[in-house]
Coordinates of C-alpha atoms in Angstrom, one line a residue:
M230 CA 105.7 14.0 229.9
A231 CA 104.9 11.4 232.5
P232 CA 106.3 12.1 236.0
G233 CA 109.1 9.7 236.9
L234 CA 110.2 9.1 233.3
T235 CA 113.7 9.8 234.6
P236 CA 115.0 9.5 238.2
G237 CA 115.0 13.3 238.5
G238 CA 111.5 13.6 237.1
P239 CA 110.3 15.4 234.0
T240 CA 112.2 18.7 234.6
S241 CA 115.6 16.9 234.4
W242 CA 114.8 15.3 231.0
H243 CA 116.9 17.1 228.3
Y244 CA 116.3 14.9 225.3
G245 CA 113.5 14.9 222.8
P246 CA 110.0 13.9 223.7
P247 CA 109.3 10.2 224.2
V248 CA 108.4 8.0 221.2
T249 CA 106.4 4.8 221.0
G250 CA 108.5 1.6 220.8
R251 CA 107.7 -2.0 221.0
L252 CA 108.7 -4.8 223.3
G253 CA 107.4 -7.9 221.7
E254 CA 103.7 -7.1 221.2
R255 CA 103.6 -4.4 223.9
L256 CA 103.8 -0.7 222.9
V257 CA 105.9 1.3 225.3
R258 CA 107.1 4.9 225.7
C259 CA 110.8 5.3 225.3
A260 CA 113.6 7.6 224.1
S261 CA 114.2 7.8 220.4
A262 CA 117.1 5.8 219.0
A263 CA 119.0 9.1 218.3
D264 CA 118.4 10.2 221.9
Q265 CA 119.6 6.8 223.2
L266 CA 122.8 7.2 221.2
A267 CA 123.2 10.7 222.7
M268 CA 122.8 9.2 226.2
H269 CA 126.0 7.2 225.6
E270 CA 128.1 10.4 225.2
G271 CA 130.2 12.0 227.9
Y272 CA 131.6 9.0 229.8
A273 CA 134.2 6.4 229.2
P274 CA 132.4 3.6 227.4
R275 CA 132.8 -0.1 228.3
A276 CA 133.0 -2.8 225.6
T277 CA 129.3 -3.5 226.2
D278 CA 128.4 0.2 225.7
R279 CA 130.3 0.2 222.4
A280 CA 128.5 -3.0 221.3
D281 CA 125.1 -1.7 222.4
V282 CA 125.7 1.6 220.4
R283 CA 126.8 -0.3 217.3
L284 CA 123.7 -2.5 217.4
L285 CA 121.3 0.4 218.0
A286 CA 122.8 2.5 215.3
T287 CA 122.8 -0.4 212.8
R288 CA 119.2 -1.4 213.7
F289 CA 117.9 2.2 213.1
D290 CA 120.2 3.1 210.2
L291 CA 122.0 5.8 212.2
P292 CA 125.7 6.6 212.0
I293 CA 127.9 4.7 214.4
P294 CA 130.0 7.2 216.5
D295 CA 133.7 6.9 216.0
W296 CA 134.3 5.9 219.6
A297 CA 132.0 2.9 219.2
R298 CA 133.7 1.4 216.1

């Protein structure tokens, strides 16, 4: 894992390994869609967080958490 992937460095990363995503034509390393959903757990979500989670889950055919409905 690349150093600096998270603010605490690679030893603080507790999700799955990075995957390859795409921003336009550029390939980038990122967290998987499932891990990005998990990153939204454990805090009081704002309306924008709920909207982001719904879009992410829909785009990648993942279940929308009850709190984001």
